Coordinates of C-alpha atoms in Angstrom, one line a residue:
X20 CA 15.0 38.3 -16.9
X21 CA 16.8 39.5 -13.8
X22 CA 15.4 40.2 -10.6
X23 CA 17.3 43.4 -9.5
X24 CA 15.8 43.9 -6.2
X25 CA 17.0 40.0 -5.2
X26 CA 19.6 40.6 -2.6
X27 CA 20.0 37.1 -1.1
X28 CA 19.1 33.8 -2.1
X29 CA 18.7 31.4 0.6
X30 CA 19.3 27.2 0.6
X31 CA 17.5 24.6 2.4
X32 CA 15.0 27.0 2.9
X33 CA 11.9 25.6 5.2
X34 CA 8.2 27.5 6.1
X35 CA 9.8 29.2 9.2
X36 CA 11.8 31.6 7.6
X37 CA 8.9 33.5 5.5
X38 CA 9.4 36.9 5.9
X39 CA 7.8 40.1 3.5
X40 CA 9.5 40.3 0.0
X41 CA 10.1 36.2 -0.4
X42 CA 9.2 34.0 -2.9
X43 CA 9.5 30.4 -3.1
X44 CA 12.0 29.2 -6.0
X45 CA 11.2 26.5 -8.1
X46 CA 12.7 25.8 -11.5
X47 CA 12.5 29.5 -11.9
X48 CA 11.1 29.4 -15.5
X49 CA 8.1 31.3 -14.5
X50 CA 9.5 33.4 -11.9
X51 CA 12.0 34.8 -13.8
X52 CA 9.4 35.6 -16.7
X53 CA 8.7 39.0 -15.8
X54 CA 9.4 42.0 -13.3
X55 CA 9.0 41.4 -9.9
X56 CA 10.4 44.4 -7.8
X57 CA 8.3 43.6 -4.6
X58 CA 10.9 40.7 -4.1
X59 CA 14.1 40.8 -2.2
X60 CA 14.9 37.0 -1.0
X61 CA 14.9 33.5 -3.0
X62 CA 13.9 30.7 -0.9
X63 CA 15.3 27.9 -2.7
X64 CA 13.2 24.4 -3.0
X65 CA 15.1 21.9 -4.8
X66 CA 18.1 22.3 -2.4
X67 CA 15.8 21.2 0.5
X68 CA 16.3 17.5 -1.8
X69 CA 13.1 15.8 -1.8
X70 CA 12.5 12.6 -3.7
X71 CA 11.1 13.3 -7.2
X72 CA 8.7 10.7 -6.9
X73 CA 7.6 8.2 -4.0
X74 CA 5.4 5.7 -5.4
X75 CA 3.0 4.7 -2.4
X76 CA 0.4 1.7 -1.9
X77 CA -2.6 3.8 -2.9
X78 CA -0.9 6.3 -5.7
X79 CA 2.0 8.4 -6.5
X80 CA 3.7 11.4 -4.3
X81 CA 5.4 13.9 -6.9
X82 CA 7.4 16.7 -5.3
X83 CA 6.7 20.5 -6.2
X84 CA 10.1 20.4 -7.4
X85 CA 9.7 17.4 -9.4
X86 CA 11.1 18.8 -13.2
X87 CA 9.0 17.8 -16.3
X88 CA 12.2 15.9 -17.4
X89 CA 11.8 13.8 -14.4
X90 CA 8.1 13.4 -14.4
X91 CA 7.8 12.1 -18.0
X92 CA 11.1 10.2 -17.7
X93 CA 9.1 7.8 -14.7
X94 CA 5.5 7.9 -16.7
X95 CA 6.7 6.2 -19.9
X96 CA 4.5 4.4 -20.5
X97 CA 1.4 6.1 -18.9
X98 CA -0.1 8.1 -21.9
X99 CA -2.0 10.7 -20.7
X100 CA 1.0 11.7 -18.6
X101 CA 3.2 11.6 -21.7
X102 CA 0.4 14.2 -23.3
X103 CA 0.3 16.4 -20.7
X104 CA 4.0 17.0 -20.6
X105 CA 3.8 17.0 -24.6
X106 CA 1.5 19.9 -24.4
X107 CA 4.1 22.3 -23.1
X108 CA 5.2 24.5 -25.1
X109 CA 8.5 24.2 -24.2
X110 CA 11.8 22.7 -25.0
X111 CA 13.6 20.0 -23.6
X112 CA 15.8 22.4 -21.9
X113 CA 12.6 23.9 -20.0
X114 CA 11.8 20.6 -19.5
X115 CA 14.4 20.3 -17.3
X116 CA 14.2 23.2 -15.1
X117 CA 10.7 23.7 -14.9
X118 CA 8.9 21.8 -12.2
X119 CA 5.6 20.4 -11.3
X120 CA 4.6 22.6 -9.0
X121 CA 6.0 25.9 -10.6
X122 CA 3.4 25.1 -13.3
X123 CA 0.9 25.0 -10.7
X124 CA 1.7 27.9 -8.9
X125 CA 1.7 29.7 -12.3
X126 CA -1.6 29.4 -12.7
X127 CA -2.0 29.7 -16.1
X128 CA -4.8 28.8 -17.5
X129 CA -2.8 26.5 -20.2
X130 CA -0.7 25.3 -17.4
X131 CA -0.9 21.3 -18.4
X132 CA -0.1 20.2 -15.1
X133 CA -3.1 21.9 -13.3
X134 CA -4.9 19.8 -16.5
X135 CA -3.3 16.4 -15.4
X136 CA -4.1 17.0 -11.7
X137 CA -7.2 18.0 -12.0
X138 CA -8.1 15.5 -14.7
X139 CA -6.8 12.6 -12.3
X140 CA -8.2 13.7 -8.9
X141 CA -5.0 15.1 -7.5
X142 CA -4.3 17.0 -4.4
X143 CA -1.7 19.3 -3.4
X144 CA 0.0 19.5 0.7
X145 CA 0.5 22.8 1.7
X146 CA 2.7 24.0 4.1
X147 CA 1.9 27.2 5.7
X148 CA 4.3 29.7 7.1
X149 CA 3.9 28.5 11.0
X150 CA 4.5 24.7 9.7
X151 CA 0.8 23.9 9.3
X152 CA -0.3 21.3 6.6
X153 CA -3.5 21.4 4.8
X154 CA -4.6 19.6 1.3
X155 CA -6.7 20.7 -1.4
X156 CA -7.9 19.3 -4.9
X157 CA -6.3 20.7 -7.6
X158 CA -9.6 21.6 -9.0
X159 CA -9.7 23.9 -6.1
X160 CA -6.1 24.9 -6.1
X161 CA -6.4 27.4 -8.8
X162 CA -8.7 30.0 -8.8
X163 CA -8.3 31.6 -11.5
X164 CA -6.0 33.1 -14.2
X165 CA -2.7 33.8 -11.7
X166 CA -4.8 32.9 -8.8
X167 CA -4.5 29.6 -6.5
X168 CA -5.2 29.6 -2.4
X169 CA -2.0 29.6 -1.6
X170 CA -1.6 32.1 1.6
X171 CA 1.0 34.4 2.1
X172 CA 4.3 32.4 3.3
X173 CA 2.7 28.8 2.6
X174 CA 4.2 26.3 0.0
X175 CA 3.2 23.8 -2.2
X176 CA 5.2 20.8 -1.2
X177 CA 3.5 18.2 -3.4
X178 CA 0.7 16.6 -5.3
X179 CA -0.8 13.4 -4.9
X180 CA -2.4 11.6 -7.8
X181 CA -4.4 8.1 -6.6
X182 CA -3.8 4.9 -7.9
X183 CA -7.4 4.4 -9.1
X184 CA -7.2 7.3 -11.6
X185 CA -3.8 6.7 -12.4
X186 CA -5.2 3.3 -14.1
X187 CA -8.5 4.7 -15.4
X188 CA -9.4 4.8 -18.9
X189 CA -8.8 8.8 -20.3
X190 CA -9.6 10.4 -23.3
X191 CA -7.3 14.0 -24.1
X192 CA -8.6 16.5 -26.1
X193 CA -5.8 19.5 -27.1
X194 CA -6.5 22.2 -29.8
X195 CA -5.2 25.8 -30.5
X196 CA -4.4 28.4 -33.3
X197 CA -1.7 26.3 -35.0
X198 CA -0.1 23.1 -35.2
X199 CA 2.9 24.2 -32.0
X200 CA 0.7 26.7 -30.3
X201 CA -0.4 27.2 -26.9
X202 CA -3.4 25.0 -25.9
X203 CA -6.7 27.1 -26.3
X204 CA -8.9 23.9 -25.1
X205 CA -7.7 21.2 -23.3
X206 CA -10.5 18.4 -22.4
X207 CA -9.4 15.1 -20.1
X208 CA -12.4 12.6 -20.1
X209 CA -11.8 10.0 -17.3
X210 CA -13.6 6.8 -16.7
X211 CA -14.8 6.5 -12.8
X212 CA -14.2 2.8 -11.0
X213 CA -17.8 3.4 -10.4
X214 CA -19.0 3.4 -14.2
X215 CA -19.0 7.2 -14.1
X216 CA -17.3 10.2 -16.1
X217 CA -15.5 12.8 -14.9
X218 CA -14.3 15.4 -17.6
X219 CA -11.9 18.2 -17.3
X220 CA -11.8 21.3 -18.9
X221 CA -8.5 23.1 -19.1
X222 CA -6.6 26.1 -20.9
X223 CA -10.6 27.2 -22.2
X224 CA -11.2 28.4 -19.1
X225 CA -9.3 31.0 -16.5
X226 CA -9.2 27.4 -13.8
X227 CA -10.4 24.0 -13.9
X228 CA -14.3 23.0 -14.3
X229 CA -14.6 19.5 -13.6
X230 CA -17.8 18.0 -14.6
X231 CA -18.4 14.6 -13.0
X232 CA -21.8 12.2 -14.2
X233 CA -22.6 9.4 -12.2
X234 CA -22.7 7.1 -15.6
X235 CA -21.8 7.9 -19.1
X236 CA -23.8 11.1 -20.1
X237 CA -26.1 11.0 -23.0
X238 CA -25.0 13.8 -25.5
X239 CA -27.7 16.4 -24.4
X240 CA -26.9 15.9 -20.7
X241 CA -23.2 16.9 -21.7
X242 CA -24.8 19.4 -23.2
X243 CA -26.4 21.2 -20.6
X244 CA -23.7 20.5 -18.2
X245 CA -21.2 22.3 -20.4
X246 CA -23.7 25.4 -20.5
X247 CA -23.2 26.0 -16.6
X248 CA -19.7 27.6 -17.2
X249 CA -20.5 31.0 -17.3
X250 CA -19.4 33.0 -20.3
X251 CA -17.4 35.1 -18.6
X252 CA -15.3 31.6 -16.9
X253 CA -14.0 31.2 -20.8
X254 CA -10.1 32.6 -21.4
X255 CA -10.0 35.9 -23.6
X256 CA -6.6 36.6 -25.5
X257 CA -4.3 36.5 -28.4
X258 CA -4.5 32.4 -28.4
X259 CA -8.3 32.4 -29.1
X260 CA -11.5 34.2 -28.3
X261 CA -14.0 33.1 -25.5
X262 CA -16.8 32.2 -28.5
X263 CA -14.3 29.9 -30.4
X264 CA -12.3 28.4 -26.8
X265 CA -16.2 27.6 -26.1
X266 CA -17.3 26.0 -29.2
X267 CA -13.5 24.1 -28.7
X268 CA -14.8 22.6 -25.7
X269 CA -18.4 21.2 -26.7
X270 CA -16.7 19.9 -30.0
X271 CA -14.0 17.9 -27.7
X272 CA -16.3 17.2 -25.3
X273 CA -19.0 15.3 -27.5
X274 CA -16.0 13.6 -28.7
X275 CA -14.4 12.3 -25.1
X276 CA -18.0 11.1 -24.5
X277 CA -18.6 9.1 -27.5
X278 CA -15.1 7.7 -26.8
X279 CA -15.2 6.3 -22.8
X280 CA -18.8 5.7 -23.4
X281 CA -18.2 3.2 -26.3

């Protein structure tokens, strides 16, 4: 869709030049989704050219503008990572124009990359308009369907996803209303260095509910944790009701148990 309003678009854009009517560009696959006459400038990200990747001592740095393409194409062989990216519903030609972070910022509530960040303890660096950093889990990032934290002028630059969970044991959980449609559950069960669980719950629900047990849960612990996320918390729409997205979740749920607790 084109943005008629757009009037400039600017390269190597950085925090400082923010002004009223800008928005951050991406890959532009969500951007350019729907009308957006408030907007008047493009700050452009990928021309800035940070690495894709930057694997560090204690985890992995991905870039905001880190494609799909890219992402998948460096986690071969890590399957949860290869599931996530699966779980698009996309083609390979989004695949290589959408980014990491656009998927974040989206905030959808199928958005599988707010699923894989959450699921593996990552956190996004943001960069505010006056050049100020903070970092927040992406459990917290997204507040709800649309919604992060993000402040007016500030950028996500990256997410961070720690070693430790990068080599934990996970369990994925995706289901929806047919065979190629968008997810209506998406559960990530991963085993904590500790002997713990920590289980995701994704797409269900309007943000991330992370439920975290200090050893494996017995089935009615699961139970009664799942029944703390209020009705109202599940997604309503044309990919599934709240009743059947929350069934979804205690069916994948018990399963992911049984699974990492084996």
């Amino acid at each position: 869709m084109d943005l008629h309003t757009v009037t400039e678009v600017i390269t190597s854009a950085g925090p400082g030049m923010w002004r009223p009517g800008d928005v951050w560009l991406g890959g532009g696959t969500a951007l350019f989704g729907e009308p957006r006459p408030h907007l008047t400038r493009l700050l452009d990200l990928p021309s800035a050219g940070w690495p894709a990747i930057t694997v560090r001592d204690d985890g992995v740095e991905i870039a905001a503008t880190c494609t799909i393409a890219a992402l998948a194409g460096h986690f071969r062989e890590h399957e949860l990572v290869q599931q996530c990216c699966h779980s698009f519903l996309a083609s390979f030609k989004i695949w290589n124009v959408a980014t990491v972070g656009g998927n974040l910022c989206a905030a959808l509530p199928a958005g599988p990359m707010i699923s894989l960040g959450a699921a593996l303890a990552g956190v996004c660096t943001l960069i505010g308009a006056d050049g100020r950093v903070r970092r927040v889990p992406v459990a917290d990032f997204v507040t709800g369907e649309g919604r992060t934290v993000l402040r007016d002028g500030e950028l996500l630059r990256s997410l961070f996803l720690p070693g430790y969970a990068l080599a934990g044991r996970t369990s994925y959980r995706k289901g929806s209303l047919h065979r190629h449609g968008r997810s209506a559950a998406l559960l990530i069960g991963r085993a904590e260095p500790t002997g713990g669980l920590a289980l995701t719950v994704t797409a269900a629900t309007r943000r991330p509910w992370v439920l975290r047990f200090p050893e494996p849960p017995r089935a009615a612990e699961l139970e009664a944790a799942l029944a703390g996320i209020p009705a109202g918390a599940f997604t309503d729409d044309v990919h599934g009701s709240p009743a059947w997205r929350r069934h979804l979740t205690g069916h994948y749920a018990e399963q992911i148990r049984a699974e990492l607790s084996a």
